[in-house]
Tab-separated table of C-alpha atoms and ligand atoms in Angstrom:
chain	number	residue	atom	x	y	z
A	1	MET	CA	0.000	0.000	0.000
A	2	SER	CA	1.355	3.423	-0.896
A	3	LYS	CA	2.217	5.592	2.067
A	4	PHE	CA	-0.179	8.327	0.990
A	5	THR	CA	-3.283	6.371	-0.023
A	6	LYS	CA	-5.989	8.917	-0.646
A	7	PRO	CA	-9.353	7.754	0.666
A	8	ASP	CA	-12.368	7.994	-1.618
A	9	ARG	CA	-14.780	8.619	1.266
A	10	TYR	CA	-14.600	10.661	4.440
A	11	ILE	CA	-16.871	9.514	7.250
A	12	ILE	CA	-17.284	11.147	10.655
A	13	HIS	CA	-18.879	9.219	13.522
A	14	CYS	CA	-20.231	11.338	16.387
A	15	ASP	CA	-21.346	9.932	19.741
A	16	MET	CA	-22.253	12.134	22.703
A	17	ASP	CA	-20.537	11.364	26.004
A	18	ALA	CA	-22.705	9.880	28.776
A	19	PHE	CA	-25.629	11.407	26.918
A	20	TYR	CA	-28.660	11.168	29.249
A	21	ALA	CA	-26.502	11.833	32.316
A	22	SER	CA	-24.795	14.847	30.708
A	23	VAL	CA	-28.186	16.343	29.818
A	24	GLU	CA	-29.258	15.869	33.449
A	25	GLN	CA	-26.098	17.658	34.602
A	26	LEU	CA	-26.937	20.544	32.271
A	27	LYS	CA	-30.520	20.743	33.531
A	28	ASN	CA	-29.244	20.908	37.088
A	29	PRO	CA	-25.696	22.314	37.298
A	30	GLU	CA	-25.422	21.153	40.914
A	31	LEU	CA	-25.007	17.648	39.505
A	32	LYS	CA	-21.842	18.587	37.568
A	33	GLY	CA	-18.809	16.549	38.620
A	34	LYS	CA	-21.007	14.117	40.578
A	35	PRO	CA	-21.897	10.472	39.971
A	36	VAL	CA	-25.282	10.657	38.231
A	37	ILE	CA	-27.188	7.519	37.316
A	38	VAL	CA	-30.157	7.653	34.950
A	39	GLY	CA	-32.615	4.782	35.194
A	40	GLY	CA	-34.875	5.385	38.147
A	41	ASN	CA	-35.266	4.515	41.774
A	42	PRO	CA	-32.365	2.345	43.029
A	43	LYS	CA	-34.862	0.307	45.046
A	44	SER	CA	-36.726	-0.628	41.880
A	45	ARG	CA	-35.708	-3.585	39.771
A	46	GLY	CA	-34.907	-1.563	36.670
A	47	VAL	CA	-31.526	-1.176	35.040
A	48	VAL	CA	-29.130	1.708	34.505
A	49	SER	CA	-29.779	3.542	31.213
A	50	THR	CA	-26.493	5.351	31.511
A	51	CYS	CA	-24.345	7.115	34.088
A	52	SER	CA	-21.912	10.012	34.228
A	53	TYR	CA	-18.187	9.298	33.906
A	54	GLU	CA	-17.872	10.089	37.625
A	55	ALA	CA	-20.132	7.065	38.286
A	56	ARG	CA	-18.222	4.873	35.833
A	57	LYS	CA	-15.232	5.003	38.190
A	58	TYR	CA	-17.254	2.694	40.446
A	59	GLY	CA	-17.635	0.165	37.640
A	60	ILE	CA	-21.237	1.203	36.962
A	61	ARG	CA	-22.378	0.628	33.378
A	62	SER	CA	-25.497	0.742	31.156
A	63	ALA	CA	-27.825	-2.249	31.633
A	64	MET	CA	-26.508	-3.007	35.157
A	65	PRO	CA	-29.344	-3.519	37.693
A	66	LEU	CA	-29.978	-0.273	39.592
A	67	ALA	CA	-29.662	-2.148	42.881
A	68	GLU	CA	-26.132	-3.205	41.923
A	69	ALA	CA	-25.292	0.402	40.966
A	70	PHE	CA	-26.547	1.525	44.389
A	71	ARG	CA	-24.392	-1.098	46.101
A	72	ARG	CA	-21.337	0.180	44.244
A	73	CYS	CA	-22.050	3.854	44.848
A	74	PRO	CA	-24.725	4.578	47.458
A	75	GLY	CA	-23.935	8.302	47.294
A	76	ALA	CA	-24.784	8.572	43.592
A	77	ILE	CA	-27.735	10.631	42.375
A	78	PHE	CA	-30.378	8.388	40.813
A	79	LEU	CA	-32.767	10.016	38.322
A	80	PRO	CA	-35.671	8.861	36.147
A	81	PRO	CA	-35.169	9.397	32.400
A	82	ASP	CA	-36.501	12.582	30.812
A	83	PHE	CA	-36.936	11.552	27.173
A	84	ARG	CA	-38.400	14.896	26.154
A	85	ALA	CA	-35.156	16.662	27.120
A	86	TYR	CA	-32.980	14.010	25.445
A	87	LYS	CA	-34.987	14.266	22.228
A	88	ASP	CA	-34.700	18.019	22.283
A	89	PHE	CA	-30.893	17.890	22.620
A	90	SER	CA	-30.753	15.158	20.001
A	91	SER	CA	-32.575	17.253	17.394
A	92	ARG	CA	-30.361	20.264	18.152
A	93	MET	CA	-27.331	18.009	17.683
A	94	LEU	CA	-28.660	16.776	14.317
A	95	LYS	CA	-29.342	20.333	13.188
A	96	ILE	CA	-25.665	21.170	13.654
A	97	PHE	CA	-24.655	18.074	11.636
A	98	TYR	CA	-26.979	19.069	8.774
A	99	ASP	CA	-25.068	22.359	8.441
A	100	TYR	CA	-22.138	20.312	7.091
A	101	THR	CA	-23.721	17.524	5.023
A	102	PRO	CA	-27.128	16.102	4.079
A	103	LEU	CA	-25.667	12.575	4.174
A	104	ILE	CA	-26.429	11.699	7.772
A	105	GLU	CA	-27.378	8.348	9.277
A	106	PRO	CA	-28.628	8.761	12.827
A	107	ILE	CA	-28.102	5.540	14.765
A	108	SER	CA	-29.693	6.513	18.059
A	109	LEU	CA	-30.583	9.716	19.873
A	110	ASP	CA	-26.927	10.544	20.527
A	111	GLU	CA	-25.053	8.942	17.672
A	112	ALA	CA	-24.763	9.427	13.897
A	113	PHE	CA	-22.575	8.796	10.877
A	114	LEU	CA	-21.864	11.739	8.565
A	115	ASP	CA	-20.511	11.282	5.047
A	116	VAL	CA	-18.636	14.531	4.424
A	117	SER	CA	-16.872	13.459	1.198
A	118	GLY	CA	-18.758	16.116	-0.764
A	119	SER	CA	-18.417	18.851	1.879
A	120	ILE	CA	-14.655	19.225	1.888
A	121	GLY	CA	-14.530	21.827	-0.895
A	122	LEU	CA	-16.857	24.028	1.131
A	123	PHE	CA	-15.798	23.420	4.735
A	124	GLY	CA	-12.223	22.106	4.563
A	125	PRO	CA	-10.753	18.665	5.384
A	126	ALA	CA	-12.834	16.114	7.314
A	127	PRO	CA	-10.866	16.513	10.589
A	128	ASP	CA	-11.502	20.278	10.469
A	129	ILE	CA	-15.226	19.662	9.996
A	130	ALA	CA	-15.200	17.226	12.921
A	131	LEU	CA	-13.415	19.733	15.137
A	132	LYS	CA	-15.870	22.472	14.182
A	133	ILE	CA	-18.780	20.162	15.062
A	134	LYS	CA	-17.209	19.366	18.441
A	135	GLU	CA	-16.723	23.042	19.153
A	136	ARG	CA	-20.284	23.980	18.187
A	137	ILE	CA	-21.819	21.164	20.238
A	138	LYS	CA	-19.818	22.359	23.229
A	139	GLN	CA	-20.741	26.003	22.734
A	140	GLU	CA	-24.346	25.721	21.586
A	141	LEU	CA	-25.472	22.645	23.541
A	142	GLY	CA	-22.998	22.649	26.441
A	143	LEU	CA	-22.186	18.949	25.826
A	144	THR	CA	-19.123	17.010	24.769
A	145	VAL	CA	-19.197	14.684	21.798
A	146	SER	CA	-16.591	12.138	20.731
A	147	VAL	CA	-15.749	12.099	17.039
A	148	GLY	CA	-13.971	9.560	14.872
A	149	ILE	CA	-12.818	10.285	11.333
A	150	ALA	CA	-11.910	7.598	8.787
A	151	HIS	CA	-12.663	6.369	5.282
A	152	ASN	CA	-15.408	3.972	6.352
A	153	LYS	CA	-18.086	3.520	9.013
A	154	PHE	CA	-16.446	0.701	10.953
A	155	LEU	CA	-13.204	2.636	11.417
A	156	ALA	CA	-14.924	5.973	12.122
A	157	LYS	CA	-16.993	4.410	14.910
A	158	LEU	CA	-13.990	2.590	16.293
A	159	ALA	CA	-12.098	5.908	16.347
A	160	SER	CA	-14.772	7.706	18.351
A	161	ASP	CA	-15.220	4.740	20.717
A	162	ILE	CA	-11.558	4.364	21.582
A	163	SER	CA	-10.985	8.098	22.050
A	164	LYS	CA	-13.959	8.658	24.413
A	165	PRO	CA	-14.767	10.857	26.350
A	166	ASP	CA	-14.380	14.198	24.549
A	167	GLY	CA	-12.620	12.125	21.900
A	168	PHE	CA	-11.123	13.105	18.591
A	169	LEU	CA	-9.280	10.555	16.500
A	170	VAL	CA	-8.414	10.357	12.814
A	171	ILE	CA	-7.542	6.943	11.371
A	172	SER	CA	-5.714	7.276	8.064
A	173	PRO	CA	-5.553	4.339	5.630
A	174	ASN	CA	-1.875	3.658	6.150
A	175	GLU	CA	-2.182	3.189	9.911
A	176	VAL	CA	-5.277	0.967	9.917
A	177	GLN	CA	-3.599	-2.409	10.335
A	178	LYS	CA	-1.255	-1.285	13.095
A	179	LEU	CA	-4.198	0.079	15.031
A	180	LEU	CA	-6.534	-2.863	14.446
A	181	ASP	CA	-4.181	-5.793	15.028
A	182	PRO	CA	-3.851	-5.683	18.838
A	183	LEU	CA	-7.556	-4.978	19.456
A	184	ASP	CA	-9.921	-7.530	20.971
A	185	VAL	CA	-12.129	-9.472	18.513
A	186	GLY	CA	-15.169	-7.982	20.265
A	187	ARG	CA	-14.344	-4.678	18.545
A	188	LEU	CA	-15.353	-6.118	15.161
A	189	TRP	CA	-18.798	-5.059	14.035
A	190	GLY	CA	-21.186	-8.012	14.280
A	191	VAL	CA	-19.182	-9.879	16.926
A	192	GLY	CA	-21.435	-10.086	19.945
A	193	GLN	CA	-20.668	-11.833	23.194
A	194	LYS	CA	-21.422	-15.296	21.811
A	195	SER	CA	-19.274	-15.035	18.674
A	196	ALA	CA	-16.484	-13.441	20.732
A	197	GLU	CA	-16.542	-16.393	23.132
A	198	ARG	CA	-16.527	-18.829	20.222
A	199	LEU	CA	-13.534	-17.094	18.671
A	200	ARG	CA	-11.647	-16.980	21.968
A	201	GLY	CA	-12.390	-20.690	22.433
A	202	LEU	CA	-10.491	-21.229	19.174
A	203	ASN	CA	-7.643	-19.102	20.563
A	204	ILE	CA	-8.566	-16.214	18.268
A	205	LYS	CA	-8.368	-13.274	20.632
A	206	THR	CA	-7.208	-10.280	18.650
A	207	ILE	CA	-8.039	-8.836	15.263
A	208	LYS	CA	-4.604	-9.965	14.118
A	209	ASP	CA	-5.591	-13.549	15.014
A	210	VAL	CA	-8.748	-13.161	12.871
A	211	ARG	CA	-6.561	-11.953	10.015
A	212	SER	CA	-4.521	-15.158	10.194
A	213	LEU	CA	-7.598	-17.162	9.121
A	214	THR	CA	-8.569	-17.612	5.481
A	215	LYS	CA	-11.927	-16.462	4.147
A	216	ASP	CA	-12.939	-20.141	3.854
A	217	ASN	CA	-11.967	-20.800	7.492
A	218	LEU	CA	-14.116	-17.882	8.612
A	219	THR	CA	-17.173	-18.618	6.471
A	220	GLY	CA	-16.945	-22.272	7.527
A	221	LEU	CA	-17.109	-21.133	11.138
A	222	PHE	CA	-19.529	-18.216	10.942
A	223	GLY	CA	-21.378	-18.353	7.597
A	224	SER	CA	-22.016	-14.917	6.110
A	225	LEU	CA	-20.665	-13.195	9.240
A	226	GLY	CA	-17.347	-14.912	8.427
A	227	GLU	CA	-16.957	-12.967	5.196
A	228	GLN	CA	-17.718	-9.727	7.041
A	229	LEU	CA	-15.078	-10.570	9.668
A	230	TYR	CA	-12.527	-11.303	6.955
A	231	LEU	CA	-13.036	-7.819	5.509
A	232	LEU	CA	-13.380	-5.888	8.783
A	233	ALA	CA	-10.196	-7.444	10.192
A	234	ARG	CA	-8.467	-5.751	7.241
A	235	GLY	CA	-10.266	-2.461	7.862
A	236	ILE	CA	-12.516	-2.900	4.817
A	237	ASP	CA	-16.140	-1.811	5.174
A	238	ASN	CA	-18.122	-0.704	2.130
A	239	ARG	CA	-21.424	0.021	3.882
A	240	PRO	CA	-22.778	3.379	2.735
A	241	VAL	CA	-24.023	6.053	5.125
A	242	GLU	CA	-27.737	5.457	4.820
A	243	THR	CA	-29.911	8.525	5.007
A	244	GLY	CA	-33.663	8.479	5.047
A	245	ARG	CA	-34.716	6.337	7.909
A	246	ARG	CA	-33.794	7.934	11.184
A	247	THR	CA	-35.322	5.378	13.451
A	248	LYS	CA	-35.164	1.638	12.863
A	249	SER	CA	-37.624	0.714	15.563
A	250	VAL	CA	-39.661	2.323	18.283
A	251	GLY	CA	-40.027	0.383	21.511
A	252	ARG	CA	-40.611	0.535	25.212
A	253	GLU	CA	-39.886	-1.957	27.938
A	254	ASN	CA	-40.713	-2.173	31.588
A	255	THR	CA	-39.002	-4.015	34.431
A	256	PHE	CA	-41.648	-4.756	37.045
A	257	ALA	CA	-41.372	-3.882	40.726
A	258	ALA	CA	-42.491	-7.443	41.490
A	259	ASP	CA	-42.579	-10.386	39.101
A	260	ILE	CA	-45.880	-10.646	37.244
A	261	ILE	CA	-47.773	-13.883	37.606
A	262	LYS	CA	-51.280	-12.877	36.482
A	263	LEU	CA	-52.212	-12.593	32.812
A	264	ASP	CA	-54.435	-9.614	33.562
A	265	ASP	CA	-51.481	-7.642	34.990
A	266	LEU	CA	-49.306	-8.573	32.052
A	267	GLU	CA	-52.008	-7.452	29.614
A	268	LYS	CA	-52.314	-4.121	31.414
A	269	SER	CA	-48.598	-3.559	31.136
A	270	ILE	CA	-48.648	-4.483	27.446
A	271	LEU	CA	-51.489	-2.015	26.922
A	272	GLU	CA	-49.524	0.738	28.616
A	273	LEU	CA	-46.378	-0.019	26.615
A	274	SER	CA	-48.377	-0.199	23.352
A	275	THR	CA	-49.930	3.189	24.123
A	276	ASP	CA	-46.484	4.720	24.644
A	277	VAL	CA	-45.120	3.156	21.468
A	278	GLY	CA	-48.101	4.393	19.410
A	279	ARG	CA	-47.634	7.896	20.760
A	280	SER	CA	-43.921	7.898	19.920
A	281	LEU	CA	-44.584	6.654	16.396
A	282	ARG	CA	-47.120	9.425	15.789
A	283	ARG	CA	-44.783	12.002	17.294
A	284	GLU	CA	-42.033	10.970	14.873
A	285	GLY	CA	-44.405	10.659	11.911
A	286	LEU	CA	-43.720	6.938	11.525
A	287	LYS	CA	-45.716	3.760	11.051
A	288	GLY	CA	-44.504	0.195	11.292
A	289	ARG	CA	-45.577	-3.236	10.107
A	290	THR	CA	-43.841	-5.559	12.537
A	291	ILE	CA	-44.931	-5.770	16.171
A	292	THR	CA	-42.542	-7.495	18.566
A	293	LEU	CA	-43.215	-8.666	22.083
A	294	LYS	CA	-40.309	-9.303	24.428
A	295	ILE	CA	-40.629	-11.154	27.703
A	296	LYS	CA	-37.930	-11.754	30.278
A	297	TYR	CA	-38.674	-14.289	33.003
A	298	ASN	CA	-37.516	-14.203	36.604
A	299	ASP	CA	-34.726	-16.642	35.673
A	300	PHE	CA	-33.519	-13.995	33.167
A	301	LYS	CA	-34.364	-16.208	30.178
A	302	ALA	CA	-35.866	-14.015	27.458
A	303	ILE	CA	-38.110	-14.673	24.483
A	304	THR	CA	-39.304	-12.489	21.617
A	305	ARG	CA	-42.251	-13.035	19.313
A	306	SER	CA	-43.142	-10.991	16.249
A	307	LYS	CA	-46.020	-10.523	13.875
A	308	THR	CA	-45.846	-8.664	10.575
A	309	LEU	CA	-49.050	-6.963	9.470
A	310	ASP	CA	-50.247	-6.354	5.910
A	311	VAL	CA	-50.548	-2.635	6.516
A	312	SER	CA	-48.317	-0.491	8.703
A	313	THR	CA	-49.767	1.209	11.743
A	314	ASP	CA	-49.140	3.838	14.410
A	315	LEU	CA	-52.265	3.041	16.442
A	316	ASP	CA	-52.054	1.946	20.080
A	317	GLU	CA	-55.068	-0.290	19.682
A	318	ILE	CA	-53.634	-2.282	16.813
A	319	ILE	CA	-50.218	-2.559	18.420
A	320	TYR	CA	-51.900	-3.753	21.618
A	321	ARG	CA	-54.194	-6.171	19.804
A	322	GLU	CA	-51.238	-7.849	18.090
A	323	ALA	CA	-48.968	-7.801	21.141
A	324	ARG	CA	-51.760	-9.395	23.167
A	325	LEU	CA	-52.176	-12.164	20.618
A	326	LEU	CA	-48.439	-12.773	20.848
A	327	LEU	CA	-48.855	-13.213	24.609
A	328	GLU	CA	-50.720	-16.471	24.066
A	329	GLY	CA	-49.093	-19.227	26.110
A	330	VAL	CA	-46.222	-17.006	27.221
A	331	LEU	CA	-46.993	-16.790	30.929
A	332	THR	CA	-45.355	-20.078	31.874
A	333	LYS	CA	-43.126	-18.556	34.585
A	334	PRO	CA	-43.135	-15.306	36.583
A	335	VAL	CA	-42.293	-12.383	34.287
A	336	ARG	CA	-39.697	-9.814	35.238
A	337	LEU	CA	-39.771	-7.583	32.158
A	338	ALA	CA	-42.046	-6.975	29.207
A	339	GLY	CA	-41.355	-4.968	26.072
A	340	VAL	CA	-43.274	-3.933	22.973
A	341	SER	CA	-41.647	-2.568	19.846
A	342	VAL	CA	-42.596	-1.752	16.292
A	343	ASN	CA	-40.146	-1.974	13.416
A	344	ASN	CA	-40.196	-2.277	9.651
A	345	LEU	CA	-40.966	1.454	9.672
A	346	THR	CA	-42.201	3.785	6.958
A	347	ASP	CA	-43.029	7.487	7.010
A	348	ASP	CA	-46.686	7.956	7.826
A	349	ASP	CA	-47.376	9.998	4.702
A	350	GLU	CA	-46.502	7.091	2.439
A	351	PRO	CA	-49.638	5.975	0.593
A	352	GLN	CA	-51.161	2.799	1.887
A	353	LEU	CA	-53.217	0.467	-0.167
A	354	SER	CA	-55.651	-1.647	1.685
A	355	LEU	CA	-57.953	-4.102	-0.048
A	356	PHE	CA	-60.672	-3.280	2.402
A	357	GLY	CA	-60.365	0.498	2.523
A	358	ASN	CA	-59.143	2.427	5.507
A	359	HIS	CA	-61.298	1.403	8.444
A	360	ASP	CA	-58.826	2.898	10.872
A	361	GLU	CA	-59.354	6.506	9.883
A	362	GLY	CA	-61.654	7.213	12.839
A	363	LYS	CA	-59.262	5.538	15.277
A	364	SER	CA	-56.404	7.535	13.819
A	365	LYS	CA	-58.247	10.837	14.320
A	366	LEU	CA	-59.096	9.871	17.889
A	367	ALA	CA	-55.475	8.937	18.649
A	368	ARG	CA	-54.263	12.271	17.329
A	369	THR	CA	-56.838	14.188	19.353
A	370	ILE	CA	-55.708	12.342	22.491
A	371	ASP	CA	-52.090	13.250	21.618
A	372	LEU	CA	-53.056	16.924	21.461
A	373	VAL	CA	-54.688	16.742	24.896
A	374	LYS	CA	-51.640	15.000	26.335
A	375	ASP	CA	-49.287	17.557	24.743
A	376	LYS	CA	-51.275	20.323	26.387
A	377	TYR	CA	-52.199	18.852	29.766
A	378	GLY	CA	-49.578	16.159	30.362
A	379	GLU	CA	-49.224	12.420	29.812
A	380	LYS	CA	-51.557	11.472	32.656
A	381	SER	CA	-54.418	13.768	31.545
A	382	ILE	CA	-56.100	10.943	29.628
A	383	ILE	CA	-55.726	7.369	30.785
A	384	ARG	CA	-57.498	4.264	29.550
A	385	ALA	CA	-60.036	2.979	32.052
A	386	ARG	CA	-58.234	-0.377	32.079
A	387	LEU	CA	-55.036	1.278	33.290
A	388	LEU	CA	-56.558	3.109	36.242
A	389	ASN	CA	-54.981	1.743	39.439
A	390	SER	CA	-52.398	-0.092	37.378
A	391	ASN	CA	-49.250	-0.205	39.432
A	392	THR	CA	-46.784	-2.237	37.461
A	393	ASP	CA	-44.433	0.512	36.345
A	394	THR	CA	-40.822	0.843	37.437
A	395	GLY	CA	-39.380	3.020	34.719
A	396	LYS	CA	-39.508	2.363	31.059
A	397	LYS	CA	-36.525	2.149	28.837
A	398	LYS	CA	-36.599	3.298	25.278
A	399	ASN	CA	-34.986	1.153	22.656
B	401	TTP	P1	-24.445	5.322	24.524
B	401	TTP	O1	-23.917	6.283	23.483
B	401	TTP	O2	-24.121	3.878	24.354
B	401	TTP	O3	-23.908	5.740	25.971
B	401	TTP	P2	-23.652	7.168	26.598
B	401	TTP	O4	-23.837	8.267	25.598
B	401	TTP	O5	-24.451	7.309	27.830
B	401	TTP	O6	-22.144	7.074	27.040
B	401	TTP	P3	-20.837	7.043	26.113
B	401	TTP	O7	-21.302	7.161	24.685
B	401	TTP	O8	-20.025	8.217	26.542
B	401	TTP	O9	-20.181	5.744	26.414
B	401	TTP	O10	-25.996	5.458	24.613
B	401	TTP	C1	-26.672	6.706	24.437
B	401	TTP	C2	-27.845	6.801	25.384
B	401	TTP	O11	-28.734	5.714	25.182
B	401	TTP	C3	-27.435	6.724	26.848
B	401	TTP	O12	-27.080	8.004	27.367
B	401	TTP	C4	-28.653	6.139	27.498
B	401	TTP	C5	-29.290	5.279	26.420
B	401	TTP	N1	-28.993	3.848	26.686
B	401	TTP	C6	-29.923	3.094	27.401
B	401	TTP	O13	-30.982	3.601	27.781
B	401	TTP	N2	-29.624	1.784	27.683
B	401	TTP	C7	-28.455	1.181	27.291
B	401	TTP	O14	-28.218	-0.021	27.584
B	401	TTP	C8	-27.506	1.975	26.548
B	401	TTP	C9	-26.194	1.367	26.105
B	401	TTP	C10	-27.812	3.295	26.275
B	402	MG	MG1	-22.991	8.156	23.712
């Protein structure tokens, strides 16, 4: 490889630092410099959404049970999530990105890929654009963002991840292999815990070890993932930055204060989650065709069940109806967590052809009227009769 390989693409990956916790510290400056844990009441059975870097010193991490976080740092400040604030900061963050390129792929509320290949003539080299973005996010939002700059998505994300917090790292083509080789296999996109364990069992621990295997070895072991690993281990990733769809799925889940053993209680929770999901879909102008139910039992075993509809929907009632059908035969053990999500999303202004006409028009109008009331008077201003006295909530997590 020539020493001065000129990349044909310039990708920036941005990921806010300790996002929910940093927003909480901005809302209440007294929390600055303190261990802040977002997730809810430490006596509940929910999990940590995220925590400030001050809390990470105690080994606290996302998805850890709140009770465990409390054991590690009883003096920490525990807060419920405030999605409205996070969404607001997220859209202000995106607005800054759009000043530099239209080619943006948001991955979650706090993370996005930007393809700035066509912006360099106007705004200067990619690292300068990334620095400008960092500066503006600090000045205009008061938050720190980590940025990675490279010629593909895998390397750009790796660069922001390994330079966190307040990170800034450029990976140029001629230094890719040196940087990748010593890293753990878990850093490769697509390698989850299970594949990582399988690789380590074969004494393949680093990316360099993966590189020592042939493409046939890898596809024999991992099927189509094997081919991806072969390429990624060499720093090759041709995935484009995909604009268009901002959200891949909209979901809510709930860890219960006490395990649920009665179907009626589980149905109530599913109704509440479906109502939240419907509202979020309408707020984002989205509809989805696939409804997924997730159940985690008290032994931590989890199952998911999905149903794909003929026509996409954003209506609580339909989401609930399908999720409830998916519940059939599920309550075999006490349930610790339930989740409802909708994916396979389209924008809600896309035309929909239904053989039987649109019977849901009335329901849709009603749902939107209820949204308006809730926007004006608060989420609890209108509640379904079935949910009155429902007491299963311990803090919902968005996914
Ligand atoms: P992340 O970007 O993974 O985490 P973070 O921004 O809090 O911290 P950092 O990037 O500096 O490591 O996720 C963004 C937000 O998504 C996070 O602030 C809270 C939410 N989240 C959850 O609710 N549950 C989770 O398990 C994770 C990983 C994130
Ligand atoms: Mg982040």
